[in-house]
Each structure stands twice: as structure tokens, then as C-alpha cells.
Coordinates of C-alpha atoms in Angstrom, one line a residue:
X1358 CA 82.5 111.5 115.1
X1359 CA 82.6 108.9 117.8
X1360 CA 80.6 108.8 121.0
X1361 CA 80.0 106.7 124.0
X1362 CA 79.3 106.6 127.7
X1363 CA 82.1 106.1 130.2
X1364 CA 82.6 102.6 131.5
X1365 CA 81.0 102.5 134.9
X1366 CA 78.9 105.7 134.5
X1367 CA 77.3 105.0 137.8
X1368 CA 80.0 103.5 140.0
X1369 CA 83.7 102.8 139.1
X1370 CA 84.4 99.2 138.2
X1371 CA 85.9 97.1 140.9
X1372 CA 84.0 98.7 143.8
X1373 CA 85.6 100.4 146.7
X1374 CA 88.9 98.6 146.1
X1375 CA 89.3 100.5 142.8
X1376 CA 88.3 103.7 144.5
X1377 CA 90.9 103.2 147.2
X1378 CA 93.5 102.8 144.5
X1379 CA 92.7 106.3 143.4
X1380 CA 94.1 107.9 146.5
X1381 CA 96.6 110.6 145.7
X1382 CA 100.0 111.1 147.4
X1383 CA 98.2 113.7 149.7
X1384 CA 95.5 111.2 150.5
X1385 CA 98.0 108.4 151.3
X1386 CA 99.9 110.9 153.5
X1387 CA 96.8 111.7 155.4
X1388 CA 96.2 108.0 156.0
X1389 CA 99.7 107.4 157.2
X1390 CA 99.7 110.5 159.4
X1391 CA 96.4 109.4 161.0
X1392 CA 97.6 105.9 161.6
X1393 CA 100.9 107.1 163.2
X1394 CA 99.0 109.6 165.3
X1395 CA 96.6 106.9 166.5
X1396 CA 99.5 104.5 167.4
X1397 CA 101.3 107.2 169.3
X1398 CA 98.1 108.2 171.2
X1399 CA 97.6 104.5 172.2
X1400 CA 101.1 104.2 173.4
X1401 CA 101.2 107.6 175.3
X1402 CA 97.6 107.5 176.5
X1403 CA 96.7 110.8 174.8
X1404 CA 93.0 111.0 173.9
X1405 CA 93.2 114.3 172.1
X1406 CA 96.0 112.9 169.8
X1407 CA 93.8 109.9 169.1
X1408 CA 91.0 112.1 168.0
X1409 CA 93.3 114.0 165.6
X1410 CA 94.7 110.7 164.2
X1411 CA 91.1 109.4 163.6
X1412 CA 90.2 112.6 161.8
X1413 CA 93.3 112.5 159.6
X1414 CA 92.6 108.8 158.7
X1415 CA 88.8 109.3 158.2
X1416 CA 89.0 112.3 155.9
X1417 CA 90.5 110.5 152.8
X1418 CA 88.2 107.5 153.4
X1419 CA 85.2 109.7 153.5
X1420 CA 86.3 111.3 150.2
X1421 CA 86.8 107.9 148.7
X1422 CA 83.3 106.8 149.6
X1423 CA 81.7 110.1 148.4
X1424 CA 83.5 110.0 145.1
X1425 CA 82.6 106.3 144.7
X1426 CA 79.0 107.1 145.2
X1427 CA 79.1 109.9 142.5
X1428 CA 76.6 109.1 139.8
X1429 CA 77.6 111.5 136.9
X1430 CA 76.0 110.5 133.7
X1431 CA 77.9 112.1 130.8
X1432 CA 78.4 111.3 127.2
X1433 CA 81.4 112.3 125.1
X1434 CA 82.2 112.5 121.4
X1435 CA 85.3 113.3 119.3
X1436 CA 85.4 114.8 115.9
X1437 CA 88.6 114.5 113.8
X1438 CA 89.1 116.9 110.9
X1439 CA 90.5 115.7 108.6
X1440 CA 91.0 112.0 109.2
X1441 CA 93.8 111.8 106.6
X1442 CA 96.6 114.5 106.6
X1443 CA 100.0 114.7 104.9
X1444 CA 103.1 114.5 107.1
X1445 CA 103.8 117.8 108.8
X1446 CA 100.2 119.1 108.4
X1447 CA 97.8 119.6 111.4
X1448 CA 94.5 118.0 112.2
X1449 CA 91.9 119.4 114.5
X1450 CA 90.3 117.3 117.2
X1451 CA 87.1 118.6 118.8
X1452 CA 85.9 117.1 122.1
X1453 CA 82.4 117.4 123.3
X1454 CA 81.1 116.5 126.7
X1455 CA 77.3 116.4 127.5
X1456 CA 75.9 116.1 131.0
X1457 CA 72.8 113.9 130.5
X1458 CA 71.9 113.6 134.2
X1459 CA 69.6 115.9 136.3
X1460 CA 72.4 116.9 138.6
X1461 CA 75.3 119.2 137.9
X1462 CA 78.8 117.8 137.9
X1463 CA 81.7 118.9 140.0
X1464 CA 85.2 119.6 139.0
X1465 CA 86.2 117.4 136.0
X1466 CA 89.5 116.9 134.2
X1467 CA 89.1 115.8 130.6
X1468 CA 92.1 114.3 128.8
X1469 CA 92.6 112.4 125.6
X1470 CA 95.2 109.8 125.0
X1471 CA 97.4 110.4 122.0
X1472 CA 100.7 108.9 120.9
X1473 CA 103.8 110.8 121.8
X1474 CA 104.6 111.5 118.2
X1475 CA 101.5 113.6 117.9
X1476 CA 102.4 115.9 120.7
X1477 CA 101.7 116.2 124.4
X1478 CA 98.6 114.7 126.0
X1479 CA 95.9 117.3 125.9
X1480 CA 94.2 118.1 129.3
X1481 CA 91.3 120.3 130.1
X1482 CA 89.7 121.3 133.4
X1483 CA 85.9 121.7 133.4
X1484 CA 84.7 123.7 136.4
X1485 CA 81.1 122.7 136.5
X1486 CA 78.7 121.4 133.9
X1487 CA 75.0 122.1 134.6
X1488 CA 72.3 119.5 134.2
X1489 CA 71.7 119.0 130.5
X1490 CA 74.7 121.3 129.7
X1491 CA 77.5 120.8 127.2
X1492 CA 81.1 121.7 127.0
X1493 CA 83.3 121.7 123.8
X1494 CA 87.1 121.9 123.7
X1495 CA 89.6 121.3 120.9
X1496 CA 93.3 120.7 120.3
X1497 CA 95.5 120.2 117.3
X1498 CA 97.8 117.3 116.5
X1499 CA 100.6 116.9 113.9
X1500 CA 103.3 114.4 113.0
X1501 CA 106.3 114.5 110.7
X1502 CA 106.2 110.7 110.6
X1503 CA 103.7 108.9 108.4
X1504 CA 101.6 106.2 110.0
X1505 CA 98.3 105.4 111.6
X1506 CA 97.8 106.7 115.1
X1507 CA 95.0 105.9 117.5
X1508 CA 93.3 108.8 119.4
X1509 CA 91.6 107.8 122.6
X1510 CA 90.0 106.6 124.6
X1511 CA 88.7 109.8 126.2
X1512 CA 89.2 109.9 130.0
X1513 CA 87.5 111.8 132.8
X1514 CA 89.2 112.4 136.0
X1515 CA 87.0 113.0 139.1
X1516 CA 88.6 114.6 142.2
X1517 CA 87.4 115.7 145.6
X1518 CA 87.8 119.3 146.8
X1519 CA 90.7 118.4 149.0
X1520 CA 92.7 116.6 146.2
X1521 CA 92.9 113.4 148.2
X1522 CA 91.3 111.1 145.7
X1523 CA 91.4 110.9 141.8
X1524 CA 89.3 108.5 139.9
X1525 CA 89.6 107.9 136.2
X1526 CA 86.7 106.8 134.0
X1527 CA 87.3 106.0 130.4
X1528 CA 85.1 106.1 127.3
X1529 CA 85.2 103.1 125.1
X1530 CA 85.6 104.6 121.6
X1531 CA 88.6 105.9 119.8
X1532 CA 89.5 107.3 116.3
X1533 CA 92.5 106.8 114.0
X1534 CA 94.5 109.6 112.4
X1535 CA 96.2 108.6 109.2
X1536 CA 99.3 110.5 108.3
X1537 CA 100.1 110.0 104.6
X1538 CA 103.4 110.9 102.9
X1539 CA 104.0 114.4 101.7
X1540 CA 103.2 114.9 98.0
X1541 CA 104.4 117.5 95.5
X1542 CA 102.5 119.1 92.7
X1543 CA 104.1 117.8 89.6
X1544 CA 104.2 119.6 86.3
X1545 CA 102.3 118.1 83.4
X1546 CA 105.1 116.6 81.3
X1547 CA 105.1 114.1 78.4
X1548 CA 106.9 111.0 79.5
X1549 CA 108.5 108.6 77.0
X1550 CA 106.1 106.0 75.8
X1551 CA 102.9 107.8 76.7
X1552 CA 100.1 107.7 74.2
X1553 CA 98.3 110.8 73.1
X1554 CA 94.7 111.7 73.8
X1555 CA 92.5 111.4 76.8
X1556 CA 94.3 112.1 79.9
X1557 CA 97.6 112.5 78.1
X1558 CA 97.7 108.7 78.1
X1559 CA 94.7 107.0 76.6
X1560 CA 94.1 104.8 73.7
X1561 CA 90.7 104.1 72.2
X1562 CA 89.8 100.4 71.8
X1563 CA 87.3 101.2 69.0
X1564 CA 88.3 103.7 66.4
X1565 CA 85.7 105.8 64.6
X1566 CA 87.9 107.6 62.1
X1567 CA 87.0 105.6 59.0
X1568 CA 84.6 103.0 57.6
X1569 CA 87.3 100.4 57.6
X1570 CA 87.8 100.7 61.4
X1571 CA 84.1 100.7 62.4
X1572 CA 82.8 97.7 64.3
X1573 CA 78.9 98.0 63.9
X1574 CA 76.2 96.4 65.9
X1575 CA 72.5 95.7 65.4
X1576 CA 70.1 98.6 65.7
X1577 CA 68.3 99.0 69.0
X1578 CA 65.2 101.0 69.7
X1579 CA 66.3 104.5 70.7
X1580 CA 69.5 104.6 68.8
X1581 CA 70.3 107.8 66.9
X1582 CA 69.6 107.3 63.2
X1583 CA 72.6 109.4 62.4
X1584 CA 74.8 106.6 63.6
X1585 CA 73.4 104.1 61.1
X1586 CA 76.2 102.4 59.1
X1587 CA 74.7 101.9 55.6
X1588 CA 77.5 99.8 54.2
X1589 CA 77.1 97.2 57.0
X1590 CA 73.3 97.5 56.8
X1591 CA 73.5 96.5 53.1
X1592 CA 76.0 93.7 53.8
X1593 CA 74.0 92.1 56.7
X1594 CA 70.5 92.9 55.4
X1595 CA 69.4 94.5 58.7
X1596 CA 69.8 98.0 60.2
X1597 CA 73.3 98.4 61.7
X1598 CA 74.7 101.3 63.7
X1599 CA 78.2 102.4 64.7
X1600 CA 79.1 101.5 68.2
X1601 CA 79.4 104.3 70.7
X1602 CA 82.9 105.6 71.4
X1603 CA 84.5 103.4 74.2
X1604 CA 87.5 105.0 75.5
X1605 CA 89.9 102.9 77.5
X1606 CA 92.1 104.6 80.2
X1607 CA 95.8 104.0 79.9
X1608 CA 97.4 102.1 82.7
X1609 CA 100.3 103.1 84.8
X1610 CA 102.1 101.1 87.5
X1611 CA 104.1 102.8 90.2
X1612 CA 106.7 100.4 91.6
X1613 CA 108.2 101.0 95.0
X1614 CA 111.3 99.2 96.1
X1615 CA 111.0 98.5 99.9
X1616 CA 113.8 96.1 100.4
X1617 CA 115.6 96.6 103.7
X1618 CA 119.0 96.0 102.1
X1619 CA 118.4 98.6 99.5
X1620 CA 118.1 101.6 101.8
X1621 CA 120.2 102.8 104.7
X1622 CA 119.1 105.2 107.4
X1623 CA 115.7 106.2 108.8
X1624 CA 113.7 109.3 109.6
X1625 CA 111.9 111.9 107.6
X1626 CA 115.0 112.9 105.6
X1627 CA 116.1 109.3 104.7
X1628 CA 116.2 107.9 101.2
X1629 CA 113.4 105.5 101.8
X1630 CA 111.1 108.3 103.0
X1631 CA 112.0 110.2 99.8
X1632 CA 111.0 107.3 97.7
X1633 CA 107.7 106.8 99.5
X1634 CA 106.9 110.5 99.1
X1635 CA 107.9 110.4 95.4
X1636 CA 105.7 107.4 94.8
X1637 CA 102.7 109.1 96.5
X1638 CA 103.3 112.2 94.4
X1639 CA 103.4 110.2 91.2
X1640 CA 100.2 108.3 92.1
X1641 CA 98.2 111.5 92.7
X1642 CA 99.5 113.1 89.5
X1643 CA 98.7 110.1 87.3
X1644 CA 95.2 109.9 88.8
X1645 CA 94.7 113.6 88.1
X1646 CA 95.8 113.0 84.5
X1647 CA 93.2 110.3 83.9
X1648 CA 95.4 107.1 84.2
X1649 CA 94.2 103.8 85.7
X1650 CA 96.8 103.3 88.3
X1651 CA 98.1 100.6 90.6
X1652 CA 100.7 100.6 93.4
X1653 CA 103.2 97.7 93.3
X1654 CA 106.0 96.8 95.7
X1655 CA 108.9 94.5 95.4
X1656 CA 106.9 91.8 97.3
X1657 CA 104.5 91.6 94.4
X1658 CA 101.6 93.0 96.3
X1659 CA 99.3 95.2 94.3
X1660 CA 97.0 97.9 95.5
X1661 CA 94.0 98.3 95.0
X1662 CA 94.0 94.5 94.6
X1663 CA 92.8 91.8 92.3
X1664 CA 89.7 93.5 91.0
X1665 CA 90.1 95.2 87.7
X1666 CA 93.6 93.5 87.2
X1667 CA 94.9 95.5 90.2
X1668 CA 94.2 98.9 88.6
X1669 CA 91.8 101.7 89.5
X1670 CA 88.7 101.7 87.5
X1671 CA 87.5 105.3 87.6
X1672 CA 84.9 107.5 89.1
X1673 CA 84.0 106.9 92.8
X1674 CA 85.9 103.6 92.8
X1675 CA 89.0 105.4 91.6
X1676 CA 88.8 107.9 94.6
X1677 CA 88.4 105.0 97.0
X1678 CA 91.3 103.2 95.4
X1679 CA 93.4 106.4 95.7
X1680 CA 92.6 106.6 99.4
X1681 CA 93.6 102.9 99.8
X1682 CA 96.9 103.5 98.1
X1683 CA 97.7 106.5 100.2
X1684 CA 96.7 104.5 103.3
X1685 CA 99.1 101.8 102.2
X1686 CA 101.9 104.2 101.7
X1687 CA 101.2 105.7 105.2
X1688 CA 102.2 102.4 106.8
X1689 CA 104.5 100.8 104.3
X1690 CA 107.8 99.6 105.7
X1691 CA 110.8 97.7 104.8
X1692 CA 110.5 94.2 103.4
X1693 CA 112.9 91.4 104.1
X1694 CA 113.2 90.4 100.4
X1695 CA 116.5 90.4 98.7
X1696 CA 115.4 90.7 95.0
X1697 CA 112.9 92.1 92.6
X1698 CA 111.7 88.8 91.2
X1699 CA 108.2 89.0 92.6
X1700 CA 107.8 92.5 91.2
X1701 CA 109.1 91.3 87.9
X1702 CA 106.5 88.5 87.8
X1703 CA 103.7 91.0 88.7
X1704 CA 104.8 93.4 85.9
X1705 CA 104.9 90.7 83.3
X1706 CA 101.5 89.4 84.4
X1707 CA 102.6 86.2 86.2
X1708 CA 101.0 87.1 89.5
X1709 CA 100.6 89.8 92.1
X1710 CA 97.3 91.3 90.9
X1711 CA 97.6 91.1 87.2
X1712 CA 100.1 92.5 84.8
X1713 CA 99.8 94.8 81.8
X1714 CA 97.8 92.2 79.9
X1715 CA 97.3 92.2 76.2
X1716 CA 97.5 96.0 76.0
X1717 CA 100.1 96.0 78.7
X1718 CA 103.0 96.9 76.3
X1719 CA 101.4 100.4 76.1
X1720 CA 101.3 100.9 79.8
X1721 CA 103.5 103.3 81.8
X1722 CA 105.9 102.0 84.5
X1723 CA 107.4 104.4 87.1
X1724 CA 109.8 102.8 89.5
X1725 CA 111.6 103.9 92.6
X1726 CA 114.7 101.8 93.2
X1727 CA 117.1 101.6 96.1
X1728 CA 120.5 100.0 95.8
X1729 CA 120.7 97.6 92.9
X1730 CA 123.5 95.0 92.5
X1731 CA 124.3 93.5 89.1
X1732 CA 121.6 90.8 89.4
X1733 CA 118.8 93.2 90.4
X1734 CA 119.9 95.7 87.8
X1735 CA 119.4 93.1 85.1
X1736 CA 116.0 92.1 86.7
X1737 CA 114.9 95.8 86.6
X1738 CA 116.1 96.1 83.0
X1739 CA 113.9 93.2 81.9
X1740 CA 110.8 94.9 83.4
X1741 CA 111.1 97.5 80.6
X1742 CA 110.1 94.8 78.0
X1743 CA 106.5 94.8 79.2
X1744 CA 105.9 98.6 79.4
X1745 CA 105.3 101.2 76.7
X1746 CA 107.2 103.7 78.8
X1747 CA 109.4 103.3 81.8
X1748 CA 110.9 105.9 84.1
X1749 CA 113.2 104.9 87.0
X1750 CA 114.4 107.0 89.9
X1751 CA 117.4 105.4 91.5
X1752 CA 118.6 106.2 95.0
X1753 CA 122.1 105.4 96.1
X1754 CA 122.7 104.7 99.8
X1755 CA 126.3 105.8 99.7
X1756 CA 125.3 109.2 98.3
X1757 CA 122.6 109.6 100.9
X1758 CA 124.8 108.5 103.7
X1759 CA 127.6 110.8 102.6
X1760 CA 130.0 107.9 102.0
X1761 CA 132.7 107.9 99.3
X1762 CA 131.7 105.9 96.3
X1763 CA 134.8 103.6 96.5
X1764 CA 133.6 102.4 99.9
X1765 CA 130.4 101.1 98.4
X1766 CA 130.3 97.4 97.5
X1767 CA 127.7 97.9 94.7
X1768 CA 128.5 98.9 91.1
X1769 CA 128.9 102.7 90.6
X1770 CA 125.7 104.6 90.2
X1771 CA 126.4 105.7 86.7
X1772 CA 127.0 102.1 85.7
X1773 CA 123.6 101.1 87.1
X1774 CA 121.9 104.0 85.4
X1775 CA 123.6 103.2 82.1
X1776 CA 122.4 99.6 82.2
X1777 CA 118.9 100.7 82.7
X1778 CA 119.1 103.3 80.0
X1779 CA 120.5 100.7 77.5
X1780 CA 117.3 98.6 78.2
X1781 CA 115.1 101.5 77.3
X1782 CA 114.5 103.1 80.8
X1783 CA 114.5 106.8 81.4
X1784 CA 116.7 106.5 84.4
X1785 CA 117.6 109.4 86.7
X1786 CA 119.6 109.5 89.9
X1787 CA 117.9 111.0 93.1
X1788 CA 120.6 112.6 95.2
X1789 CA 119.8 114.0 98.7
X1790 CA 118.0 117.3 98.8
X1791 CA 116.6 117.1 95.3
X1792 CA 112.9 118.0 94.8
X1793 CA 110.9 115.3 93.1
X1794 CA 109.2 117.8 90.9
X1795 CA 112.5 118.8 89.3
X1796 CA 113.3 115.1 88.6
X1797 CA 109.9 114.7 87.1
X1798 CA 110.4 117.6 84.8
X1799 CA 113.8 116.2 83.7
X1800 CA 112.2 112.9 83.0
X1801 CA 109.8 114.6 80.6
X1802 CA 112.4 116.7 78.9
X1803 CA 114.9 113.8 78.6
X1804 CA 117.8 115.6 80.5
X1805 CA 119.0 112.5 82.2
X1806 CA 122.0 114.0 83.9
X1807 CA 120.2 117.0 85.3
X1808 CA 119.1 115.1 88.4
X1809 CA 122.7 114.4 89.4
X1810 CA 124.1 117.8 88.7
X1811 CA 121.2 119.9 89.9
X1812 CA 120.2 117.9 92.9
X1813 CA 122.2 119.9 95.4
X1814 CA 120.6 123.1 94.2

């Protein structure tokens, strides 16, 4: 919720000059008619016409002065529910206006400034707000395009009973609506290279299955005596206990190719938007499965960042990191890079927020690639060496644009997919109209050609 008093709650800023600029077309017409009548009366010597001209000219000026002296004291607030919505979903905006003065207000027009992609500008007419009274109105906004959109500032329009003058007074606060990509509920499948256990992808750093795998420590007051390790106690001559189970969450990297040259077209149905939506769905699914996740782009930038090696840590921090990754995907755009070298360095641990590390060979890599030439296909194939499992969803601009394959300067799609599969990737084509959940299921079952044949369905 945001609140604030209008700028110039007593008098409008700029004095009478600002108030005069608020004359409507009707008010300016009255002034022009009064001046013309007064000039004609002077030339013709008609006193009655002069009085009519003065009345026509004085009426809008009197309204300007009266409205200028108006001292409404009001406070406004805005409540946005929710502040983060998927593309195509609606958010509700509730406006509240409080009259904090001892005098009732006159006719007020309340309007909120919103970007055109969220719909028409909402306007409300408030007849009269009594002293200490309150009025609440609401409207809904939606956008099919992801992004961050400002809402506000809230504006009040004051007008006189004749409609000759309109003055606008603005509040100083605004809110931001974040439209994140659409996500799909993905089926729980077992991808190649995943380890078994906690979250379908965890490995324990300390095993407790047998005496040979136990790493004991010195007994501390309060330790359970049932965890005493007698063999180590006899060896070291002091009481030793087994260490508590210390599970380590498996890591997963979601790589999004944002190169401008890798995607053609724009709009909600473009290949790039499909890739962004797929990356968001994968991130949400992996977090639900207990993975420690990071978002990586071709520029080498990693989200959540440098802390924790660029991966989510868990608990409340994991929820915040998930929100940060979704906010990043809400505004991600095309990069001007020509290759995947920075992403390759980040995956191998050479920069960009840390790689897989010592246990990185057991991590999961899920990539969304656009057009790949021979050099970039080779670069993507090498990324597989640092991952325990790797799944690639490849989008072909020629297919999405409806162009014949022979008119495309890049290698054939099947050739690119074959090179990735030879390197160990589970590579699938993403044709137009295919649901990402179906491709995800095919990635788990190993039906690599199902994405191409069943995409149109």
C-alpha cells in the first residue's frame, strides 16, 4: 500500500498562472466571447453589450480564483494485489481517498496513470466526500506482455460547477506491477544424470550406512549417547560420536540463450518468449523438487548472484531468490552477444557467479538454445562435460518463422541436435505450438524425436 498527500494540498503550485492554464475549452470560449463583445461595445458605443462582455469574461476568471483558493486536504492510497502476476493474469488495484479536512469536498474526478499495455486509464467521479469521509474504488489490470509497469501517480481533477476550469493535483507515490512469464505445471520425471534421494536430485556429503564411511567427531554435552561410535572412541582414547546427517542439495543450472541473432520475431507467440516461459517453468519445478537452482544467461550473468556460488541456498532465502529470478525473467531481453563463450566459462566455473565446483560434475544443466551455428554448437556440446545431466531445448528460427529449411543459412536442425546428443545432451527440438510440459515429459522418457513429431498436436 502506498499513501501520500497531493502536491499543493492547499493551493496549486505555480499560483494563479497555473490555475489559468487549467481553463477548459468552454472557459477559453467565454473569455474570447467576452473580449469580443467588449471590443464591439466600445466601437459601437453600446453600454448593454459592454456589460454582457464583462460578465462573459469575468465568469471564468471568478471560477479560476475560486478553484485556486480551494483548500481540500485529502490523502490517497493504493493497494495492489498481487504485486507479481503471470502474463495474462489480472491484478486488482484498490484506491482509497480520505478527506482529512473539516470541510466537505465538491465534485472530484479521480484517475490513476497506467501504461497503455495494462488497459485504459481508470477514471472515477466522486460526487461529494464529507468531512472525515472515505471513498474506495477499484479496477483491474492485465497484460499479455511480461515486464515491470509503474502504476501512478494518482491524480485528482477539481472542476467548477460550470465546467470552465479543471485543475489537476497529483499524489507523489506510485507502485510497480511485475508481470512474470507464464509457467506450466511440469510432471515429475527422472532426467538423465539425476541422482536419487532427497528431492529426486540430492547426494549426501556424509554417508551413515557403515562404519567405514563414518566421520566421527568429539562428544559434546547434550549429544545423544546412542550416536557414540565405539570403534573411534577406542582408537582416539576419548568419546567420539557420529556426525549428524548433513544432506547437500543437488544443484541445477537453467541456461537461457538471449542472443539477438539467435531468435527472430517478437510478441507473446515468438520463439524467444517461449524460451523465457520454459525457463521460468523449469526454475519453478526444480525449486519445488528441492534443487538448489540458479539462472544463467549467455552473457555469463548469474541469478541469484555471487553468494552461495550463484545458487539458491534454501528456506526463506530460496523463496527470495526464486522471486529474484522471476523478476529477472520478467524484464530479460535480447543481448548483443554473438556467442556462448561467457556462459561456457560460467558453467565450467571460470566466472559468472561460480560454476559447478568440485561436486559440479553431478549437477543438472537445462538449456534453452536459439539458432546455433557450427561454432556455437561445438561450444554448447562442451558444456556437457561439466554436468552430471544435461537437457537442451533447441528452437529453430526458420521453423518458427515458417521458412523453408533450405532458405536457412544455419546447419539443419537435426544436425545440430545430433551433435549435442553425441556429446551426451538430451536434446529436443521445440517447434511452434508445442507445450513445454510435453517436451519435459519426453526429456524424462528419452523419446528424443517426440518433440518434433508431436509438436503440432
